[in-house]
XYZ file of C-alpha atoms in Angstrom:
786
model
C 55.820 31.787 -47.299
C 59.407 30.597 -46.892
C 61.273 28.063 -49.028
C 60.226 25.127 -46.918
C 56.574 26.118 -47.218
C 56.938 26.451 -50.989
C 58.417 22.961 -51.330
C 55.670 21.533 -49.137
C 52.914 23.242 -51.102
C 54.351 22.108 -54.450
C 54.485 18.500 -53.221
C 50.858 18.693 -52.151
C 49.617 20.369 -55.323
C 51.690 18.095 -57.523
C 50.194 14.938 -56.123
C 47.265 12.963 -57.529
C 45.009 15.017 -55.286
C 45.803 18.294 -56.996
C 42.402 19.837 -56.376
C 42.620 19.219 -52.638
C 46.212 20.414 -52.662
C 45.183 23.736 -54.176
C 42.398 24.072 -51.623
C 44.825 23.465 -48.759
C 47.075 26.221 -50.121
C 44.107 28.593 -50.250
C 43.073 27.514 -46.740
C 46.581 28.218 -45.461
C 46.650 31.715 -46.913
C 43.130 32.358 -45.621
C 44.170 31.276 -42.121
C 47.168 33.590 -42.186
C 45.084 36.547 -43.361
C 42.479 35.950 -40.658
C 45.104 35.770 -37.933
C 46.950 38.813 -39.251
C 43.749 40.828 -38.980
C 42.240 39.218 -35.880
C 45.065 38.544 -33.443
C 46.201 41.397 -31.209
C 49.710 42.523 -31.941
C 52.084 41.805 -29.100
C 54.076 44.906 -28.449
C 56.207 45.873 -25.507
C 55.766 43.785 -22.373
C 56.388 44.373 -18.709
C 57.692 41.544 -16.505
C 56.195 41.068 -13.057
C 56.840 38.855 -10.027
C 54.684 38.621 -6.882
C 56.863 40.830 -4.667
C 56.887 40.466 -0.895
C 54.132 39.423 1.483
C 52.079 42.361 2.754
C 49.188 40.647 4.517
C 46.946 37.630 4.817
C 43.254 36.913 5.090
C 42.460 33.468 6.557
C 39.518 31.670 5.032
C 37.879 28.244 4.814
C 40.507 25.605 4.005
C 43.346 28.143 3.820
C 43.163 31.769 2.891
C 44.398 34.689 0.797
C 48.033 35.850 0.913
C 48.632 39.328 -0.465
C 51.939 40.290 -2.052
C 53.014 43.736 -3.199
C 52.242 42.963 -6.864
C 49.920 39.944 -6.736
C 47.818 37.781 -4.479
C 47.632 34.043 -3.919
C 44.593 32.088 -2.775
C 45.201 28.619 -1.295
C 42.419 26.185 -0.428
C 42.686 22.617 0.809
C 39.555 20.676 -0.148
C 37.855 18.026 1.960
C 39.184 15.331 -0.390
C 42.769 16.444 0.321
C 43.359 18.213 -2.984
C 45.106 21.585 -2.777
C 44.117 24.475 -5.036
C 46.020 27.683 -5.496
C 45.432 30.520 -7.884
C 47.321 33.768 -8.507
C 45.837 37.183 -9.272
C 42.331 36.272 -8.141
C 42.071 33.057 -10.145
C 39.577 30.607 -8.646
C 38.728 26.988 -9.417
C 35.798 27.986 -11.631
C 35.048 28.274 -14.466
C 36.918 25.159 -15.559
C 36.416 22.654 -18.347
C 38.287 20.031 -16.337
C 36.230 20.033 -13.165
C 33.004 18.079 -12.923
C 30.390 20.315 -11.344
C 31.303 22.568 -8.453
C 34.626 22.521 -6.650
C 34.780 20.335 -3.548
C 34.106 22.035 -0.240
C 37.093 23.430 1.663
C 38.439 21.402 4.555
C 37.410 23.251 7.743
C 40.298 21.627 9.633
C 42.987 23.192 7.414
C 44.498 26.309 8.972
C 46.613 29.186 7.686
C 49.368 30.077 10.129
C 52.654 32.006 10.159
C 55.840 30.267 9.087
C 59.476 31.281 9.492
C 61.130 34.214 7.690
C 57.870 36.045 7.109
C 56.203 33.240 5.157
C 52.930 31.407 5.768
C 51.755 27.829 5.655
C 48.516 25.892 5.350
C 48.472 22.762 7.496
C 46.036 19.972 6.645
C 45.702 16.289 7.435
C 47.375 14.954 4.283
C 49.536 17.842 3.154
C 51.315 20.989 4.298
C 51.744 23.920 1.913
C 54.446 26.462 2.768
C 54.517 29.886 1.072
C 57.671 31.972 1.326
C 57.581 35.752 1.726
C 58.549 36.086 -1.984
C 55.880 33.714 -3.338
C 57.572 30.307 -3.560
C 55.090 27.497 -2.840
C 56.316 24.280 -1.264
C 54.245 21.076 -1.039
C 55.197 18.751 1.815
C 54.012 15.449 3.193
C 52.410 15.485 6.677
C 55.826 14.423 7.976
C 57.452 17.529 6.507
C 59.231 15.971 3.503
C 59.218 18.322 0.504
C 57.733 16.823 -2.681
C 57.609 19.925 -4.859
C 58.765 23.526 -4.632
C 57.326 26.090 -7.044
C 59.532 29.144 -7.362
C 57.864 32.572 -7.507
C 56.058 32.810 -10.861
C 56.720 35.427 -13.508
C 54.279 37.179 -15.830
C 54.883 39.139 -19.053
C 52.054 41.617 -19.462
C 51.525 43.706 -22.629
C 52.049 47.367 -21.815
C 48.973 48.292 -23.871
C 46.809 45.651 -22.178
C 45.877 42.145 -23.171
C 46.638 38.565 -22.225
C 49.696 37.958 -20.097
C 52.112 35.115 -20.643
C 53.447 33.375 -17.576
C 56.110 30.953 -16.423
C 56.274 28.667 -13.402
C 59.532 26.918 -12.467
C 59.478 24.042 -10.013
C 61.874 21.685 -8.279
C 61.267 18.083 -7.250
C 63.447 15.589 -5.411
C 66.515 14.202 -7.141
C 65.032 10.704 -7.405
C 61.647 11.848 -8.789
C 60.390 10.635 -12.169
C 57.818 12.366 -14.382
C 54.771 10.754 -16.025
C 51.604 11.960 -17.705
C 51.015 15.079 -19.876
C 48.334 13.166 -21.805
C 49.080 10.857 -24.708
C 52.826 10.863 -25.319
C 54.542 8.459 -27.706
C 57.806 8.514 -25.797
C 57.493 7.161 -22.329
C 55.551 6.367 -20.262
C 58.343 7.899 -18.183
C 58.981 11.384 -19.553
C 62.667 11.981 -20.122
C 64.475 15.308 -20.239
C 62.961 17.494 -22.913
C 60.241 19.982 -23.779
C 56.672 18.815 -24.312
C 54.084 21.013 -25.995
C 50.541 21.405 -24.674
C 48.650 21.862 -27.937
C 46.448 19.088 -29.348
C 47.966 18.370 -32.739
C 47.266 16.241 -35.795
C 50.813 15.520 -36.997
C 49.493 14.877 -40.499
C 51.244 11.535 -40.765
C 51.702 8.316 -38.857
C 53.719 8.977 -35.710
C 56.363 7.170 -33.708
C 58.097 7.611 -30.336
C 59.972 10.750 -31.391
C 56.892 12.739 -32.385
C 55.462 15.371 -30.036
C 52.906 16.834 -29.541
C 50.117 14.477 -30.553
C 46.352 14.518 -30.517
C 45.599 14.536 -26.784
C 47.717 16.668 -24.467
C 46.992 17.595 -20.852
C 48.799 19.835 -18.343
C 48.707 16.913 -15.879
C 51.946 15.623 -14.345
C 52.221 12.589 -12.108
C 55.508 12.722 -10.207
C 56.779 9.611 -8.401
C 59.553 9.714 -5.798
C 60.731 7.743 -2.784
C 59.005 10.187 -0.433
C 55.635 9.997 -2.157
C 53.582 10.534 -5.274
C 51.884 13.739 -6.308
C 49.787 14.920 -9.231
C 49.868 18.542 -10.360
C 47.375 20.018 -12.813
C 47.852 23.519 -14.252
C 44.294 24.437 -15.149
C 44.636 26.563 -18.253
C 43.639 25.535 -21.772
C 46.080 27.807 -23.615
C 49.045 26.737 -25.713
C 52.145 26.098 -23.664
C 55.168 23.945 -23.005
C 56.456 21.840 -20.146
C 60.239 21.441 -19.947
C 61.362 18.553 -17.751
C 64.772 17.633 -16.425
C 65.225 14.686 -14.126
C 67.373 15.155 -11.040
C 70.542 13.352 -10.142
C 71.627 12.055 -6.760
C 75.064 12.827 -5.439
C 76.114 9.163 -5.066
C 77.437 9.745 -1.544
C 78.731 13.277 -2.068
C 75.633 14.758 -0.481
C 75.159 17.169 -3.377
C 71.984 16.137 -5.164
C 70.714 17.932 -8.251
C 66.992 18.485 -7.964
C 64.639 17.577 -10.760
C 63.244 20.585 -12.590
C 60.035 21.487 -14.345
C 59.298 24.691 -16.226
C 55.743 25.425 -17.377
C 55.289 28.263 -19.866
C 51.809 29.322 -20.975
C 50.777 31.820 -23.623
C 47.806 32.940 -21.532
C 45.085 31.920 -19.155
C 44.983 31.921 -15.371
C 47.918 30.734 -13.300
C 46.138 28.218 -11.109
C 46.734 24.609 -10.249
C 45.605 21.633 -8.226
C 47.967 19.322 -6.345
C 47.130 15.894 -4.920
C 49.499 13.987 -2.625
C 49.515 10.340 -1.524
C 49.784 6.857 -2.963
C 49.058 6.467 -6.694
C 45.714 4.898 -5.765
C 44.706 7.845 -3.596
C 45.987 10.424 -6.058
C 43.964 9.016 -8.976
C 40.918 8.643 -6.733
C 41.154 12.304 -5.756
C 41.726 13.319 -9.383
C 38.579 11.448 -10.463
C 36.589 13.074 -7.668
C 37.578 16.452 -9.126
C 37.239 15.783 -12.844
C 34.508 13.149 -12.937
C 34.132 9.403 -12.769
C 35.221 7.515 -15.887
C 32.358 6.427 -18.119
C 31.757 2.672 -18.085
C 31.739 1.177 -21.590
C 29.106 -1.454 -22.345
C 30.417 -5.006 -22.010
C 30.564 -5.570 -25.776
C 32.967 -2.610 -26.080
C 35.444 -4.530 -23.908
C 35.671 -7.231 -26.571
C 37.394 -7.202 -29.962
C 36.749 -4.427 -32.523
C 37.623 -4.568 -36.215
C 37.973 -1.451 -38.364
C 39.404 -0.496 -41.711
C 39.559 2.704 -43.688
C 38.121 1.352 -46.903
C 35.563 -1.388 -46.235
C 34.062 -0.557 -49.616
C 30.466 -1.664 -49.235
C 28.027 -3.758 -47.233
C 29.130 -6.976 -48.886
C 32.728 -6.415 -47.864
C 31.620 -5.935 -44.256
C 29.658 -9.185 -44.445
C 32.669 -10.947 -45.971
C 34.924 -9.837 -43.119
C 32.382 -10.862 -40.480
C 31.952 -14.239 -42.159
C 35.721 -14.665 -42.098
C 35.776 -14.196 -38.344
C 32.942 -16.674 -37.925
C 34.404 -19.294 -40.268
C 37.758 -19.157 -38.493
C 36.219 -19.352 -35.026
C 37.375 -15.882 -34.015
C 35.304 -13.841 -31.544
C 34.224 -10.429 -32.837
C 32.223 -7.836 -30.920
C 32.192 -4.684 -33.054
C 32.783 -3.492 -36.614
C 33.761 0.154 -37.198
C 32.869 2.068 -40.360
C 35.292 4.827 -41.344
C 34.552 7.941 -43.421
C 34.240 5.936 -46.650
C 30.688 4.900 -45.675
C 29.571 8.546 -45.760
C 28.055 10.253 -48.792
C 31.030 12.237 -50.108
C 32.538 12.208 -46.621
C 29.715 14.338 -45.202
C 29.135 13.621 -41.509
C 25.726 12.117 -40.518
C 25.084 10.796 -44.031
C 25.260 7.391 -45.761
C 26.428 6.472 -49.251
C 23.201 4.958 -50.558
C 24.914 3.121 -53.416
C 27.421 1.171 -51.313
C 25.468 1.022 -48.030
C 21.892 1.036 -49.279
C 20.489 -1.032 -46.394
C 22.693 -0.063 -43.476
C 19.985 -0.620 -40.785
C 19.447 -4.142 -42.129
C 23.191 -4.826 -41.950
C 23.314 -3.469 -38.400
C 20.440 -5.723 -37.326
C 22.092 -8.776 -38.925
C 25.296 -8.064 -37.046
C 23.501 -7.447 -33.751
C 21.802 -10.867 -34.002
C 25.314 -12.335 -34.165
C 26.384 -10.327 -31.118
C 28.292 -7.729 -33.162
C 27.706 -3.983 -32.856
C 28.243 -1.383 -35.544
C 30.327 1.693 -34.631
C 30.359 4.897 -36.689
C 33.085 7.451 -37.140
C 31.944 11.033 -36.489
C 34.153 13.861 -37.740
C 34.008 17.334 -36.262
C 33.840 19.317 -39.523
C 30.698 19.896 -41.620
C 30.807 20.193 -45.408
C 29.963 23.768 -46.353
C 27.413 22.967 -49.039
C 23.839 24.279 -49.184
C 21.556 21.275 -49.287
C 23.656 19.418 -46.736
C 21.109 19.068 -43.925
C 23.674 19.456 -41.133
C 25.168 22.562 -42.723
C 21.766 24.095 -43.364
C 20.440 23.520 -39.841
C 23.692 24.681 -38.265
C 23.696 27.837 -40.382
C 20.155 28.687 -39.322
C 21.088 28.514 -35.654
C 24.502 30.171 -36.101
C 26.341 27.101 -34.841
C 29.681 27.513 -36.609
C 32.903 29.182 -35.551
C 33.387 32.698 -36.879
C 36.425 34.922 -37.268
C 36.992 38.281 -35.584
C 35.137 40.093 -38.372
C 32.069 37.881 -38.036
C 32.550 35.638 -41.085
C 32.208 31.875 -40.784
C 35.619 30.212 -40.611
C 36.165 27.681 -43.389
C 38.792 24.999 -43.642
C 39.704 22.027 -45.773
C 38.918 18.525 -44.460
C 37.999 15.185 -46.094
C 34.605 16.429 -47.244
C 36.164 19.476 -48.915
C 35.550 23.040 -47.803
C 34.078 22.716 -44.319
C 32.884 24.687 -41.315
C 33.312 23.876 -37.643
C 30.654 23.787 -34.888
C 31.475 25.860 -31.832
C 31.230 23.144 -29.200
C 32.075 25.652 -26.462
C 28.456 26.912 -26.722
C 25.812 24.931 -24.786
C 23.205 25.590 -27.468
C 25.488 24.182 -30.166
C 26.271 21.093 -28.075
C 22.544 20.475 -27.668
C 22.011 20.757 -31.429
C 24.951 18.476 -32.238
C 23.884 15.876 -29.691
C 20.492 15.660 -31.369
C 22.120 14.790 -34.714
C 23.108 11.371 -33.359
C 19.475 10.355 -33.791
C 20.293 9.772 -37.466
C 23.189 7.470 -36.480
C 21.030 5.513 -34.057
C 18.406 5.176 -36.762
C 21.034 3.619 -39.025
C 21.668 0.995 -36.355
C 24.942 2.235 -34.908
C 25.614 1.367 -31.257
C 28.869 3.273 -30.692
C 30.737 6.313 -31.936
C 34.304 7.159 -32.775
C 35.217 10.865 -32.816
C 37.954 11.824 -35.257
C 39.607 14.928 -36.738
C 38.548 16.867 -33.640
C 41.770 18.612 -32.558
C 40.180 20.251 -34.678
C 42.012 19.487 -37.911
C 41.905 21.655 -41.013
C 44.303 20.630 -43.781
C 46.984 23.227 -44.329
C 49.793 23.212 -46.856
C 52.059 25.456 -44.798
C 52.002 24.375 -41.188
C 49.632 23.667 -38.313
C 46.537 21.783 -39.395
C 44.096 23.740 -37.283
C 41.757 26.722 -37.227
C 42.967 30.323 -37.121
C 44.060 31.246 -33.621
C 41.945 34.378 -33.841
C 38.722 32.424 -34.553
C 36.041 33.369 -32.058
C 34.379 30.964 -29.605
C 31.559 31.304 -27.091
C 33.486 29.671 -24.217
C 30.252 29.249 -22.235
C 29.332 32.903 -22.677
C 32.680 34.398 -21.633
C 33.847 34.839 -25.212
C 37.382 34.294 -26.428
C 39.411 33.005 -29.319
C 40.829 29.726 -30.543
C 44.010 30.108 -28.514
C 41.906 29.349 -25.453
C 39.328 27.026 -27.046
C 41.558 24.769 -29.149
C 42.611 22.265 -26.502
C 39.058 21.749 -25.181
C 37.346 21.585 -28.576
C 37.297 17.778 -28.630
C 36.341 17.581 -24.950
C 33.269 19.712 -25.655
C 32.452 17.634 -28.745
C 32.560 14.504 -26.581
C 30.262 16.171 -24.077
C 27.820 17.030 -26.867
C 27.775 13.459 -28.156
C 27.556 11.839 -24.738
C 24.742 14.053 -23.474
C 22.858 13.739 -26.753
C 23.052 9.953 -26.657
C 21.883 9.876 -23.039
C 18.807 11.836 -24.057
C 18.140 9.902 -27.279
C 18.691 6.449 -25.782
C 18.301 6.889 -22.016
C 18.279 3.187 -21.126
C 21.684 2.417 -22.658
C 25.133 3.615 -21.629
C 26.680 5.670 -24.456
C 29.826 4.323 -26.040
C 32.189 6.783 -27.625
C 35.920 7.298 -27.837
C 37.913 10.139 -29.286
C 41.206 10.945 -30.945
C 41.567 14.225 -29.079
C 40.446 15.559 -25.721
C 41.592 17.233 -22.528
C 41.509 16.816 -18.768
C 38.149 15.319 -17.802
C 37.782 13.393 -21.072
C 37.020 10.218 -19.131
C 33.569 11.561 -18.130
C 32.335 10.987 -21.667
C 34.345 8.037 -22.937
C 37.810 6.904 -23.909
C 40.534 7.599 -26.415
C 42.571 5.859 -29.040
C 46.086 6.376 -30.262
C 45.386 7.967 -33.611
C 47.594 7.163 -36.573
C 50.444 5.264 -34.945
C 53.170 4.217 -37.381
C 53.469 0.587 -38.409
C 56.749 -0.736 -37.022
C 58.299 -1.966 -33.806
C 58.774 1.596 -32.476
C 55.050 2.180 -33.088
C 54.240 -0.941 -31.099
C 56.269 0.372 -28.169
C 54.641 3.815 -28.493
C 51.211 2.153 -28.270
C 51.900 0.927 -24.763
C 53.326 4.306 -23.734
C 50.163 6.088 -24.829
C 47.826 3.776 -22.932
C 49.887 3.939 -19.732
C 50.256 7.710 -19.924
C 46.557 8.360 -20.518
C 45.634 6.064 -17.631
C 47.846 8.067 -15.276
C 46.033 11.234 -16.432
C 42.648 9.759 -15.533
C 41.556 8.253 -18.894
C 41.437 4.500 -18.197
C 39.846 3.302 -21.476
C 42.152 3.610 -24.479
C 44.041 1.568 -27.044
C 46.024 1.752 -30.302
C 45.406 0.712 -33.891
C 46.635 -2.893 -33.719
C 49.142 -3.378 -36.534
C 49.745 0.349 -36.907
C 47.817 2.676 -39.167
C 49.947 3.361 -42.203
C 51.961 0.351 -43.312
C 51.899 -3.387 -43.872
C 53.144 -5.129 -40.731
C 55.128 -8.327 -40.947
C 53.329 -11.417 -39.617
C 55.509 -11.340 -36.488
C 54.880 -7.631 -35.808
C 51.145 -8.008 -36.386
C 50.927 -10.953 -34.014
C 52.947 -9.301 -31.231
C 50.786 -6.182 -31.558
C 47.669 -8.327 -31.519
C 48.840 -10.140 -28.386
C 49.479 -6.826 -26.632
C 46.099 -5.449 -27.745
C 44.326 -8.426 -26.208
C 45.285 -7.080 -22.756
C 44.533 -3.384 -23.394
C 41.152 -1.761 -22.657
C 40.308 -0.851 -26.283
C 41.237 -3.839 -28.447
C 40.878 -2.706 -32.063
C 42.526 -3.704 -35.318
C 42.598 -0.810 -37.781
C 44.597 0.401 -40.751
C 44.506 2.891 -43.581
C 43.238 2.348 -47.100
C 46.821 1.930 -48.309
C 48.072 -0.232 -45.462
C 46.523 -3.539 -46.456
C 44.320 -5.789 -44.413
C 44.264 -6.350 -40.671
C 42.338 -9.637 -40.564
C 44.246 -12.393 -38.713
C 43.825 -14.958 -41.522
C 45.654 -12.667 -43.963
C 48.980 -13.349 -42.185
C 49.183 -17.108 -42.564
C 48.013 -20.198 -40.711
C 50.490 -19.882 -37.816
C 49.547 -16.266 -37.055
C 45.868 -17.154 -37.369
C 46.143 -19.900 -34.779
C 48.084 -17.773 -32.306
C 45.717 -14.833 -32.821
C 42.805 -17.142 -32.093
C 44.397 -18.044 -28.761
C 44.770 -14.349 -27.899
C 41.165 -13.612 -28.886
C 39.797 -16.511 -26.874
C 41.822 -15.422 -23.848
C 40.408 -11.906 -24.188
C 36.916 -13.390 -24.318
C 37.693 -15.528 -21.261
C 38.900 -12.471 -19.328
C 35.879 -10.344 -20.253
C 34.369 -10.534 -16.708
C 37.689 -9.261 -15.358
C 37.623 -6.311 -17.785
C 34.007 -5.597 -16.785
C 35.133 -5.538 -13.149
C 38.054 -3.213 -13.946
C 35.721 -0.851 -15.808
C 33.317 -0.674 -12.874
C 36.156 -0.195 -10.393
C 37.610 2.591 -12.560
C 34.292 4.409 -12.290
C 34.353 4.115 -8.515
C 38.047 4.747 -7.873
C 39.606 6.382 -10.942
C 42.223 3.611 -11.104
C 43.239 2.715 -14.687
C 42.847 -0.822 -16.002
C 46.442 -0.749 -17.276
C 48.921 0.364 -14.606
C 52.666 0.832 -14.506
C 54.593 -1.816 -12.633
C 55.303 0.586 -9.739
C 51.598 1.205 -9.055
C 51.564 -0.687 -5.772
C 55.162 0.119 -4.770
C 56.166 3.559 -6.114
C 59.173 3.594 -3.786
C 60.732 0.656 -5.705
C 63.144 2.316 -8.121
C 63.630 -0.823 -10.205
C 59.900 -0.824 -10.929
C 59.913 2.900 -11.749
C 62.525 2.206 -14.406
C 60.497 -0.597 -16.042
C 58.510 0.576 -19.085
C 57.926 -2.609 -21.094
C 55.718 -4.472 -18.595
C 52.428 -3.507 -16.973
C 49.820 -4.567 -14.465
C 46.298 -5.322 -15.610
C 44.338 -4.496 -12.499
C 45.735 -5.866 -9.265
C 45.875 -9.502 -10.333
C 47.727 -9.851 -13.644
C 51.147 -8.803 -14.915
C 51.617 -8.631 -18.700
C 55.036 -8.646 -20.383
C 54.503 -7.960 -24.113
C 57.178 -8.726 -26.685
C 58.218 -5.392 -28.190
C 61.293 -6.406 -30.204
C 61.617 -8.524 -33.358
C 62.935 -12.057 -33.227
C 62.555 -12.445 -29.466
C 61.511 -15.832 -28.078
C 62.582 -15.087 -24.496
C 62.462 -11.903 -22.464
C 63.455 -10.543 -19.071
C 60.553 -9.658 -16.788
C 60.789 -7.476 -13.698
C 58.535 -8.827 -10.951
C 57.281 -6.817 -7.973
C 57.412 -8.222 -4.469
C 55.477 -11.432 -3.857
C 54.841 -14.728 -5.596
C 53.814 -14.726 -9.248
C 52.576 -17.624 -11.373
C 53.103 -18.034 -15.100
C 49.476 -18.347 -16.247
C 50.342 -21.010 -18.850
C 52.903 -23.220 -17.096
C 51.774 -22.353 -13.512
C 55.436 -22.135 -12.546
C 55.939 -19.912 -9.492
C 58.450 -17.041 -9.280
C 59.376 -14.997 -6.233
C 59.744 -11.232 -6.441
C 61.198 -8.736 -6.282
C 63.384 -10.140 -9.015
C 64.134 -10.051 -12.693
C 63.458 -13.391 -14.342
C 64.117 -14.690 -17.841
C 61.104 -16.489 -19.287
C 60.070 -18.059 -22.559
C 58.112 -15.876 -24.970
C 57.419 -18.107 -27.974
C 55.533 -16.728 -30.947
C 52.427 -18.428 -29.621
C 52.072 -16.176 -26.555
C 53.430 -13.333 -24.475
C 54.315 -13.896 -20.803
C 51.442 -13.209 -18.396
C 51.678 -13.729 -14.637
C 49.054 -13.938 -11.910
C 49.601 -12.666 -8.389
C 49.520 -15.357 -5.694
C 46.154 -15.262 -3.920
C 44.393 -13.435 -6.772
C 40.724 -14.175 -7.371
C 40.050 -13.406 -11.040
C 36.542 -13.483 -12.562
C 36.612 -15.264 -15.924
C 34.179 -16.634 -18.445
C 33.618 -20.375 -18.193
C 33.152 -22.870 -20.989
C 29.374 -22.494 -20.703
C 29.560 -18.704 -20.905
C 28.863 -18.210 -17.209
C 31.073 -16.478 -14.670
C 33.712 -18.499 -12.834
C 36.362 -17.611 -10.257
C 39.944 -18.460 -11.171
C 41.896 -18.530 -7.912
C 45.683 -18.525 -7.779
C 46.934 -20.306 -4.680
C 48.046 -17.969 -1.890
C 51.431 -18.352 -0.286
C 51.137 -20.676 2.753
C 50.316 -18.660 5.846
C 48.863 -15.768 3.850
C 45.485 -14.895 2.390
C 44.556 -13.495 -0.991
C 41.456 -12.124 -2.554
C 39.813 -10.136 -5.261
C 36.819 -8.051 -6.250
C 34.136 -9.018 -8.730
C 31.563 -6.687 -10.268
C 29.056 -8.708 -12.337
C 28.028 -7.434 -15.748
C 24.900 -5.301 -15.357
C 24.232 -5.174 -19.098
C 24.301 -2.015 -21.192
C 22.060 0.006 -18.877
C 22.582 2.122 -15.785
C 22.209 -0.480 -13.045
C 24.842 -0.135 -10.350
C 25.952 -3.673 -9.520
C 27.247 -4.568 -6.095
C 30.962 -5.096 -5.557
C 31.519 -8.683 -4.445
C 34.536 -9.356 -2.226
C 36.236 -12.760 -2.091
C 38.964 -14.055 0.184
C 41.197 -17.047 -0.569
C 42.822 -18.932 2.332
C 45.325 -21.746 2.300
C 44.342 -24.758 4.409
C 47.051 -27.347 3.963
C 46.931 -28.514 0.383
C 43.525 -26.940 -0.115
C 42.496 -23.399 -0.949
C 39.198 -22.238 0.489
C 37.368 -19.289 -1.094
C 34.614 -17.356 0.699
C 32.515 -14.363 -0.151
C 32.792 -11.617 2.440
C 29.595 -9.803 3.401
C 28.687 -7.287 6.065
C 26.752 -9.955 7.954
C 29.351 -12.703 7.594
C 30.746 -15.016 4.944
C 29.174 -17.378 2.447
C 30.077 -19.805 -0.304
C 30.808 -18.239 -3.714
C 27.795 -18.317 -6.045
C 30.083 -19.255 -8.945
C 32.237 -22.271 -9.794
C 35.790 -22.010 -8.422
C 38.920 -23.297 -10.117
C 42.153 -23.219 -8.123
C 45.461 -22.937 -9.963
C 49.071 -22.883 -8.819
C 48.910 -25.814 -6.405
C 50.865 -28.136 -8.674
């Protein structure tokens, strides 16, 4: 314990929660003792590089290239994705991939290249390997997108896990995105980003890193093309990024640089090349289609840490109804549990929870339950007792159950990397369904264990099943929440097979979208926190998780009326629209901020309700294509550098452009528009892009634009579906896709395609079918003609 640790521990113990503070000190010492005894000591190491090429063995989709001190397998899959793995590493086993790896492309060939190197030539990509082990990814036209230098390993002389490093170069104009949920961004500036899911232990802002959900997934955008690279190892690591710089006519460009350092695991990666649309489609085909939330989950959610009791929930719901505010879900935090024990209910404050849930459901409101990962270690606790019988909890290297300190007190942690444990945990949701809950919110699943001296997590030496392979927490930590989500999702599918599960999680890893979405965690209340909220949603979408959102208003403080309203207006256009705050932060109900805020919030809520068919369509399209609902402005034109530099505006699907107000006191703002005609959705004034325009942004609304020719499904005054059509530019056509709401079940609705044509002063809309065209089956309202 150093001086800083001592000060921290004294502050914890000296607080009003002295008992918990003492337990966190004991937990910290216990963690250190376990790791001191259980982790292998790292002694002398030997550095290694691949050496020179000695031979090749062609195979399906590529082949094996042997070097003097290593070997490299390269395979181009039928979907265009490129896999390579060093030292015998293959695509499986992998927590990221959904099912088996795609078949190799039989048309891809391994052939000699210059200077003793080799190359794999495929339809969409060429991969060139130098005689020393550098790997270069090129477009079919031969333009280099990425060059990985020969890797380096540091292997313990006495045996054990090797560390490794991979340095890469990208073009001077390239920009980096992704790496999971990052508060600074969405464009990732020069710096080092850690790959270790982390509960920061406090509300976070743009300068905090890492956060709850990290992924070794980079999306790199350059003039020559877009590529996604995924280093498939779950170990702790860092990614150091440095943007390039063009020579401004001198001809001497400085390439962009990336350095990946991992503490262990295989050195293997996947690379996808193409447009952003194709790249995300290929990524989803590898890691799994995003789960489609039920339609009610695309509405407005209200949560608070500290609802108190059933009557307080009813009071809040009545407030929404009395003020004419749509509400679709109410979330209960840990305070509804019996002494914070998961899968329990406080029978004094929530004595008739199923009755409350049924009352809310009759009003169209679902009840959502928090589910923490830790289990209170107390005999008599049914979850602890049943888990102990089946040996479900994580143990240390000596075989003792690992214990930590969480909200419920001394707790144990299920080993979600064991299929048997996932099956057991999934069955526990039967109790939640019996209480009337319709959705689930996973929290504290990095996993978090309170610690007075440092990282709030389990000992790194803790043992995990890892699907029978065996290993420790250094390998299992980053996928712990992913496996918990799998357990919940699969359990709910079995318990309630006719309804689509709804769950979202604070933590996760690559492939998280298969089971649900994510939320920001404890974002700080303040204007920087508002900006970080948008960064997180954009970044997660580019990593394949399309459904996410922040705590509107921030988690920890009391937002000003202006900040709350601007956050609320942004949230109305994000996939997960949820107000939430801590016990100490005050209320998050719109009527608590005055009559003006209430009226403007009502407008935002009603617009969200009106756009619900559009969100349903985006959710269904995300399942089919992997495309996020919320997209950066460059999505359709990644070669446009002005759009790549824009981080305060986003596209909602293909049809809408949203320009939130992210600074205090602003009543106007500059908006960067992509190419084409765009209509202000309130004034219907037309603007021509590409351009930067200055528009009004009064407190009553944020600027939203519709693309000329867009066909947007909306909810009509009678609750039915209507088509809102924005007039195409004369001489051009427009269109849009509509996927009707199929309810909460598993029906696969047909994608409806509509085309809008300008005929003089009229706009004609037709539905396109394989056997011809027909009139739309919905009412049509044309806008933008005036």
